[in-house]
mmCIF file of C-alpha atoms in Angstrom:
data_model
loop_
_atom_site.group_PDB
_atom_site.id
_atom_site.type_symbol
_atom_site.label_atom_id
_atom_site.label_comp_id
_atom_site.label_asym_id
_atom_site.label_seq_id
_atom_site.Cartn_x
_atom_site.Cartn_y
_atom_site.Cartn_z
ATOM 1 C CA UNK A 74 -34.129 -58.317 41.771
ATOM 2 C CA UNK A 75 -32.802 -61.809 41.883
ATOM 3 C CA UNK A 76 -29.729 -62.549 43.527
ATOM 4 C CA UNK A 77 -27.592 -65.991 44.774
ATOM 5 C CA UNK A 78 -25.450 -65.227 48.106
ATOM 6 C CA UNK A 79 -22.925 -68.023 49.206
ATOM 7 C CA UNK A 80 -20.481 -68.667 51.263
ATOM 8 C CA UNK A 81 -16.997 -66.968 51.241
ATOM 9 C CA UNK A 82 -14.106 -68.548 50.719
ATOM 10 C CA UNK A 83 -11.879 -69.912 50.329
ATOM 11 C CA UNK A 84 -12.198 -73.367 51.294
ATOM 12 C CA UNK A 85 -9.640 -75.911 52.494
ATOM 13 C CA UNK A 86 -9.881 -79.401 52.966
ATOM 14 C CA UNK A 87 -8.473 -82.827 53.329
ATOM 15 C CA UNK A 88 -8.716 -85.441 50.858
ATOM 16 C CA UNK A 89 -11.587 -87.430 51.956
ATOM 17 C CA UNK A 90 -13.564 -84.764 54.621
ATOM 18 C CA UNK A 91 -17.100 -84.140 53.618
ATOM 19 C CA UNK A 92 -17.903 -81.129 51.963
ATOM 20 C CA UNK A 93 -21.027 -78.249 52.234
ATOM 21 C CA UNK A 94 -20.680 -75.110 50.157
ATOM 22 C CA UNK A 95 -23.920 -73.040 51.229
ATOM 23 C CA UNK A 96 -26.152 -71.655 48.682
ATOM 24 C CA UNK A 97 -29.543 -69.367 49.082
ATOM 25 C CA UNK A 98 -31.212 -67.269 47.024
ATOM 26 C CA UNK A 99 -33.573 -64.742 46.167
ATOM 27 C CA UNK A 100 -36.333 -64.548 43.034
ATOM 28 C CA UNK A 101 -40.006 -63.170 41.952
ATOM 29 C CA UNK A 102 -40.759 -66.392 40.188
ATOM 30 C CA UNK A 103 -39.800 -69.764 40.716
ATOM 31 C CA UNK A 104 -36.180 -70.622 39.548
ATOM 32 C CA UNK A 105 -34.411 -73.060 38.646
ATOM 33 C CA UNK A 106 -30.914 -73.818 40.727
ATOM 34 C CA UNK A 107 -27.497 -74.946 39.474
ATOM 35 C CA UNK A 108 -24.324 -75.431 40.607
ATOM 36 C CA UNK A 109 -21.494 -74.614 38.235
ATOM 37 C CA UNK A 110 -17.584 -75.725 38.325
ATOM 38 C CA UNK A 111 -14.857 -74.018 37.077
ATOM 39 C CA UNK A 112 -11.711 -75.761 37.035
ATOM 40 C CA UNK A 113 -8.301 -73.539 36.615
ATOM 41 C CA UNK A 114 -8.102 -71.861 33.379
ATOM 42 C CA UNK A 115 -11.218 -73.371 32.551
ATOM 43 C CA UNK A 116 -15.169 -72.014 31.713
ATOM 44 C CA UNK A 117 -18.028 -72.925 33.610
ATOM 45 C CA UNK A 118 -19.407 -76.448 33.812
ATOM 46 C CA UNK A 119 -22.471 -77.218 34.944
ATOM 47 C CA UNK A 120 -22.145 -79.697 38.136
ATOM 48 C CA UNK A 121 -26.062 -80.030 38.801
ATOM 49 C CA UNK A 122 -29.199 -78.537 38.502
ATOM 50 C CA UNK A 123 -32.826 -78.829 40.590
ATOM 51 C CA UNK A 124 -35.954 -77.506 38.672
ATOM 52 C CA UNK A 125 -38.573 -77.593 41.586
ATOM 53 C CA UNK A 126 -38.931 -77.719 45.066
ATOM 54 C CA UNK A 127 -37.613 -80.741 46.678
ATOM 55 C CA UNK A 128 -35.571 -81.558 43.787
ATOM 56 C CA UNK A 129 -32.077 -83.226 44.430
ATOM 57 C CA UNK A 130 -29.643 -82.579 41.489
ATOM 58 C CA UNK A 131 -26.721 -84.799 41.777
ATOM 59 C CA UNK A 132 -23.170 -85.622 40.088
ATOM 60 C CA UNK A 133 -19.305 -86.845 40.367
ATOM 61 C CA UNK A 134 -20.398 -87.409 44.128
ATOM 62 C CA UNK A 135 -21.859 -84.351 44.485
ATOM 63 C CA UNK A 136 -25.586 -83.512 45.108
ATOM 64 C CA UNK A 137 -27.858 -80.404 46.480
ATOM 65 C CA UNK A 138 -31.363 -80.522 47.041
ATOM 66 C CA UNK A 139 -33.843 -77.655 46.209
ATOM 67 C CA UNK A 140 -35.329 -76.555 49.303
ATOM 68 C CA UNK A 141 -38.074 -73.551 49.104
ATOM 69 C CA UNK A 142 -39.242 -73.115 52.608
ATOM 70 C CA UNK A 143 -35.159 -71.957 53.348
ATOM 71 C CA UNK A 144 -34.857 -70.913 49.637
ATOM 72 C CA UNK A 145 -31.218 -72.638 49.679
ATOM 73 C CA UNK A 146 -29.773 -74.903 47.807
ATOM 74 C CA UNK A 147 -26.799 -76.299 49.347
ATOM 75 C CA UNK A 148 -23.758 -78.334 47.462
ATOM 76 C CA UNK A 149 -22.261 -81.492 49.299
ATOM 77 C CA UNK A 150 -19.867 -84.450 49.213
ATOM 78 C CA UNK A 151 -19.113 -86.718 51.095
ATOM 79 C CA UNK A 152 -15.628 -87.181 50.682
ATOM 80 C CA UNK A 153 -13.504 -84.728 48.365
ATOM 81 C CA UNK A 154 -10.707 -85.552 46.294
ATOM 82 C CA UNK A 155 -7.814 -83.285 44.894
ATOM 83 C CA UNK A 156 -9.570 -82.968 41.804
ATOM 84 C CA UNK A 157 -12.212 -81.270 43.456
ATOM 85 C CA UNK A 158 -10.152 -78.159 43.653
ATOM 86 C CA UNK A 159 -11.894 -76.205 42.111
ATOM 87 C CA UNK A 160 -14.481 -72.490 42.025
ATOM 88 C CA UNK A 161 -17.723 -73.814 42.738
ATOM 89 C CA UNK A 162 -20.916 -70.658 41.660
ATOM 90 C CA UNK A 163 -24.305 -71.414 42.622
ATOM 91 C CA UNK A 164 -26.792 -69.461 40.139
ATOM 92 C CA UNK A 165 -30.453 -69.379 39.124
ATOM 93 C CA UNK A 166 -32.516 -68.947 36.267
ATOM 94 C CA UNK A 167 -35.904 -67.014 37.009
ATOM 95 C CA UNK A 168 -38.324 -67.096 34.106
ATOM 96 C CA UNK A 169 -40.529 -64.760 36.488
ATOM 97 C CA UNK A 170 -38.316 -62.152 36.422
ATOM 98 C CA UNK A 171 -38.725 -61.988 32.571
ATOM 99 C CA UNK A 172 -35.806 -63.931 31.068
ATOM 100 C CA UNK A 173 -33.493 -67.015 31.652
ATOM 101 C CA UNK A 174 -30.107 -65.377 31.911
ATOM 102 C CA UNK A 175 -28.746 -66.876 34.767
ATOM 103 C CA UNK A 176 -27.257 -64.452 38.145
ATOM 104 C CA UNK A 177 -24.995 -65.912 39.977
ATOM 105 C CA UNK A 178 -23.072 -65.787 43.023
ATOM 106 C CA UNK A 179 -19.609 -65.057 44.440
ATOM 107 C CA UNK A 180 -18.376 -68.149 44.034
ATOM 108 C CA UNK A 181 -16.566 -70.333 46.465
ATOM 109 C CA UNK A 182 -12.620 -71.587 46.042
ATOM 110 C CA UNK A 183 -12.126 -75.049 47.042
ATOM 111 C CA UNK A 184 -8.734 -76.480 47.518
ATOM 112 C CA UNK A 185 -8.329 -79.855 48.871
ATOM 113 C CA UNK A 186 -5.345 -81.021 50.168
ATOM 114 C CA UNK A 187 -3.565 -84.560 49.989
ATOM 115 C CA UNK B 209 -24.118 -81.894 26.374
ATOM 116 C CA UNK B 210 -23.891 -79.406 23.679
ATOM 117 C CA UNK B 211 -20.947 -77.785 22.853
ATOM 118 C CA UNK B 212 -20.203 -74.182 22.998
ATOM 119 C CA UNK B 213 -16.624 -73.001 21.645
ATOM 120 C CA UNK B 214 -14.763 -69.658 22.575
ATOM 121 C CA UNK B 215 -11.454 -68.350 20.162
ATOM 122 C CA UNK B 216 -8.865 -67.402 21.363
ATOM 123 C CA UNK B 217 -8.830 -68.271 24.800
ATOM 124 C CA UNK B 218 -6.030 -66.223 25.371
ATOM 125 C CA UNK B 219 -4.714 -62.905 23.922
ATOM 126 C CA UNK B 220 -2.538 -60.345 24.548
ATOM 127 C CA UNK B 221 -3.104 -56.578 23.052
ATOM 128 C CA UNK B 222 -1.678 -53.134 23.299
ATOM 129 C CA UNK B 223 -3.511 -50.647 24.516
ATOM 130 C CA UNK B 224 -6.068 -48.400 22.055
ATOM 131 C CA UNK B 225 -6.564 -51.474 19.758
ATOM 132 C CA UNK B 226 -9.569 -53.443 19.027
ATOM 133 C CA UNK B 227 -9.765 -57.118 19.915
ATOM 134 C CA UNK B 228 -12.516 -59.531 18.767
ATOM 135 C CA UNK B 229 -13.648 -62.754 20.397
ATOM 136 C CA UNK B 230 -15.871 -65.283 18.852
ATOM 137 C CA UNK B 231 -18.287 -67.622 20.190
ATOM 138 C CA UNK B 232 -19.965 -70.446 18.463
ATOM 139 C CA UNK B 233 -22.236 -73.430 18.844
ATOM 140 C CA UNK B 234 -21.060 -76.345 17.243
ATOM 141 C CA UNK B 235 -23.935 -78.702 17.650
ATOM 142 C CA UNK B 236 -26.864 -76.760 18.158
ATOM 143 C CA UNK B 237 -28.368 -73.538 17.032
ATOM 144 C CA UNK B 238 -28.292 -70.963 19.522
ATOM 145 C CA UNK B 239 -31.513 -68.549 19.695
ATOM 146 C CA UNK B 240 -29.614 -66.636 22.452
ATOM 147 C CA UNK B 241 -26.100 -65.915 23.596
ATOM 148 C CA UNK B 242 -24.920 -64.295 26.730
ATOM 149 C CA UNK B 243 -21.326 -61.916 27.340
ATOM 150 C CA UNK B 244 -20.553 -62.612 31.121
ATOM 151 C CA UNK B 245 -17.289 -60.484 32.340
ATOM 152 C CA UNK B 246 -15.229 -62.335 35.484
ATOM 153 C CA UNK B 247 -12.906 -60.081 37.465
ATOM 154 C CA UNK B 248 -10.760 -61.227 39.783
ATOM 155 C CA UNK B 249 -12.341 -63.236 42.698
ATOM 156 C CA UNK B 250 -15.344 -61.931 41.753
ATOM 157 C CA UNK B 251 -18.456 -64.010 40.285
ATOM 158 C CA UNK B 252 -19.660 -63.867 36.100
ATOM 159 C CA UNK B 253 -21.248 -60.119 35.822
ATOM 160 C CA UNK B 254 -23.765 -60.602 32.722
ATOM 161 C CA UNK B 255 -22.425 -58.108 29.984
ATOM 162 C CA UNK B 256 -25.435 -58.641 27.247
ATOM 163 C CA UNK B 257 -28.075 -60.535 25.883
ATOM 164 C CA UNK B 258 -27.654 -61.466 22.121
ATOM 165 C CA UNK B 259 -30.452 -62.780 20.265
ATOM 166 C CA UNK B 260 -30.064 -63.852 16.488
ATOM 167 C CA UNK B 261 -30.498 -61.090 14.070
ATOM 168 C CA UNK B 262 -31.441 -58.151 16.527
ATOM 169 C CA UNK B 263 -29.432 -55.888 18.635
ATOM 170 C CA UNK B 264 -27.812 -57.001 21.801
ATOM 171 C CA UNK B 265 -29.537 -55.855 25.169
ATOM 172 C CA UNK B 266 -27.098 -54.488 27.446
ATOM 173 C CA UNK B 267 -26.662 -54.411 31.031
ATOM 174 C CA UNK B 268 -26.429 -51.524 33.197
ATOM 175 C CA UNK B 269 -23.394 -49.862 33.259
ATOM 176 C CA UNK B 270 -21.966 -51.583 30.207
ATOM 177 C CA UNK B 271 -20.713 -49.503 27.601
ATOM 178 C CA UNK B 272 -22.402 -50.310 24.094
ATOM 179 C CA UNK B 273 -19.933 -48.871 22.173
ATOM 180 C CA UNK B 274 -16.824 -50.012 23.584
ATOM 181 C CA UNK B 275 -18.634 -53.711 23.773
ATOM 182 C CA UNK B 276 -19.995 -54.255 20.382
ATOM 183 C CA UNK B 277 -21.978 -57.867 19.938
ATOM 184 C CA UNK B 278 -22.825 -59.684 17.122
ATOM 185 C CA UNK B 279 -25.154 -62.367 16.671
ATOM 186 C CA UNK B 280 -25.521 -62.742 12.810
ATOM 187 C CA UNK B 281 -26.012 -65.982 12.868
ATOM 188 C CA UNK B 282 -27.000 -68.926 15.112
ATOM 189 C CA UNK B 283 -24.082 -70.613 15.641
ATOM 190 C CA UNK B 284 -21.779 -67.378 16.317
ATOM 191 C CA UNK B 285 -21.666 -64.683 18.074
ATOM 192 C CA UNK B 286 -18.506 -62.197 18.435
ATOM 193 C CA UNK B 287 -17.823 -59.633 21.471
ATOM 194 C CA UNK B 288 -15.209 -56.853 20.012
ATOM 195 C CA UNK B 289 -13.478 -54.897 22.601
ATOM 196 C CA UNK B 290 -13.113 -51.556 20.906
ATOM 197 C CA UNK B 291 -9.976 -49.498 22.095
ATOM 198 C CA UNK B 292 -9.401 -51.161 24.911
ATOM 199 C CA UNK B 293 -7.446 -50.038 27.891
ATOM 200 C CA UNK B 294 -5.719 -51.944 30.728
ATOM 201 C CA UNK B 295 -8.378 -51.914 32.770
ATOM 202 C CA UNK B 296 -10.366 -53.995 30.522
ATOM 203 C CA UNK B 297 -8.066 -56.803 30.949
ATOM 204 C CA UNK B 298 -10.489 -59.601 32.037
ATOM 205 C CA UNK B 299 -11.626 -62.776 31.610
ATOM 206 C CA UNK B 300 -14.732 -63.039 29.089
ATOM 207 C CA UNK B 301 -16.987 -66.003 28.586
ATOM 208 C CA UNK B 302 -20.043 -66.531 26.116
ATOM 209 C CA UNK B 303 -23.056 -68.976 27.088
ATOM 210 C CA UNK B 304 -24.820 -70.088 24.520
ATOM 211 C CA UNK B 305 -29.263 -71.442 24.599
ATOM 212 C CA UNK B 306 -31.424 -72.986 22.116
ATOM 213 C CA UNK B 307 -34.765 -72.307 21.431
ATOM 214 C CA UNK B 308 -36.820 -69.524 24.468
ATOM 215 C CA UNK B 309 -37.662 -70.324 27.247
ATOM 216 C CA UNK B 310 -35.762 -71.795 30.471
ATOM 217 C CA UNK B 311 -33.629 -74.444 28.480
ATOM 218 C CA UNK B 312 -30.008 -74.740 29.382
ATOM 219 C CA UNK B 313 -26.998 -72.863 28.807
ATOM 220 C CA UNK B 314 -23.638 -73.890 27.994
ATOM 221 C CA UNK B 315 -20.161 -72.237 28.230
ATOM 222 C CA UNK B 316 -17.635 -71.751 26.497
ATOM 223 C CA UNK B 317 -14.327 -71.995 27.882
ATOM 224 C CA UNK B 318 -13.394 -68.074 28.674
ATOM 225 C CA UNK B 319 -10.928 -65.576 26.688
ATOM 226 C CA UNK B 320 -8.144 -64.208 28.810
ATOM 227 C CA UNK B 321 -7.628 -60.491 28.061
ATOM 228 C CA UNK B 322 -4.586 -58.816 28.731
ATOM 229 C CA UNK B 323 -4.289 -54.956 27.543
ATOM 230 C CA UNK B 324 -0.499 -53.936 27.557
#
């Protein structure tokens, strides 16, 4: 079945160091990617999505690019700000597998630090 | 993007009661609505698949009857916790499509349960 694996966290940074949160995946058809937020006490938001290969989704600084040959799709920034802090979940929709619910992964806690 | 509410987003019940949680889609009709559970430090675990007026399609593992879905219309959907016990205390969020197909989804904000 499909699944998303990313890294563990958490994740702590200072204000202003650049940021990668890796990201790969695993799916019969060909997905689409998406990085989702959640902010304390918060749902989900959707940060950025890639439909196809090669595909860079970007937003608020952030951007991943859709890479098939390494089936990853890795979130960066160059320079984080406190407000960052937040659960970032990589997840994929697969219409090949028969559906568009979307599976997700572990999710990664960032906390940045003045 | 569209908007996708969740009531309450907190509550607080005692334990053997019944607590419902609705979902709705203010500015779009949604074909399909998904039940994700969160547990702590853990990712969303998909619950069900609601589609308007038929039967939810469950997940492994999740119990039917103690998760009953709705989706009566297509702007709401409601997840009722039926007797629940402490260790159903979780955070719950609905996602909400329009149309079929591999359109987006959006969230609603999450219901904190607590079972006392």
């Amino acid at each position: 079945g499909d699944s998303v694996t990313q890294m563990e966290g958490p994740v702590t940074l200072s204000e202003e160091a650049f940021l990668t949160i890796n990201c790969t995946y695993t799916a019969t058809g060909y997905p689409s990617l998406f990085w989702y937020v959640q902010y304390p006490g918060e749902g989900l938001q959707l940060l950025l999505k890639a439909t196809k290969a090669d595909d860079k989704g970007s937003n608020k600084g952030f951007e991943a690019t859709y890479r098939k040959e390494t089936t990853s799709f890795h979130l960066e920034k160059g320079s984080v700000q406190v407000s960052d802090s937040a659960v970032y979940f990589c997840a994929l929709s697969d219409p090949g597998a028969g559906s568009y619910q979307l599976t997700f992964g572990k999710g990664t806690k960032l906390s940045v630090i003045p | 993007g569209a908007v996708v509410s969740q009531h309450p987003s907190r509550v607080i019940c005692k334990s053997g009661t019944s607590v419902k949680i609705e979902c709705r889609s203010l500015d779009f009709q949604a074909t399909t609505m998904f039940w994700y559970r969160q547990f702590p430090k853990q990712s969303l675990m998909l619950m069900a698949t609601s589609n308007e007026g038929s039967k939810a399609t469950y997940e492994q593992g999740v119990e039917k009857d103690k998760f009953l879905i709705n989706h009566a219309s297509l702007t709401l959907s409601t997840l009722t916790v039926t007797s629940a016990h402490p260790e159903d205390s979780s955070f719950y969020i609905c996602s909400a499509k329009q149309g079929t197909g591999n359109t987006e989804a959006f969230f609603g904000q999450g219901t904190r349960l607590t079972v006392v």
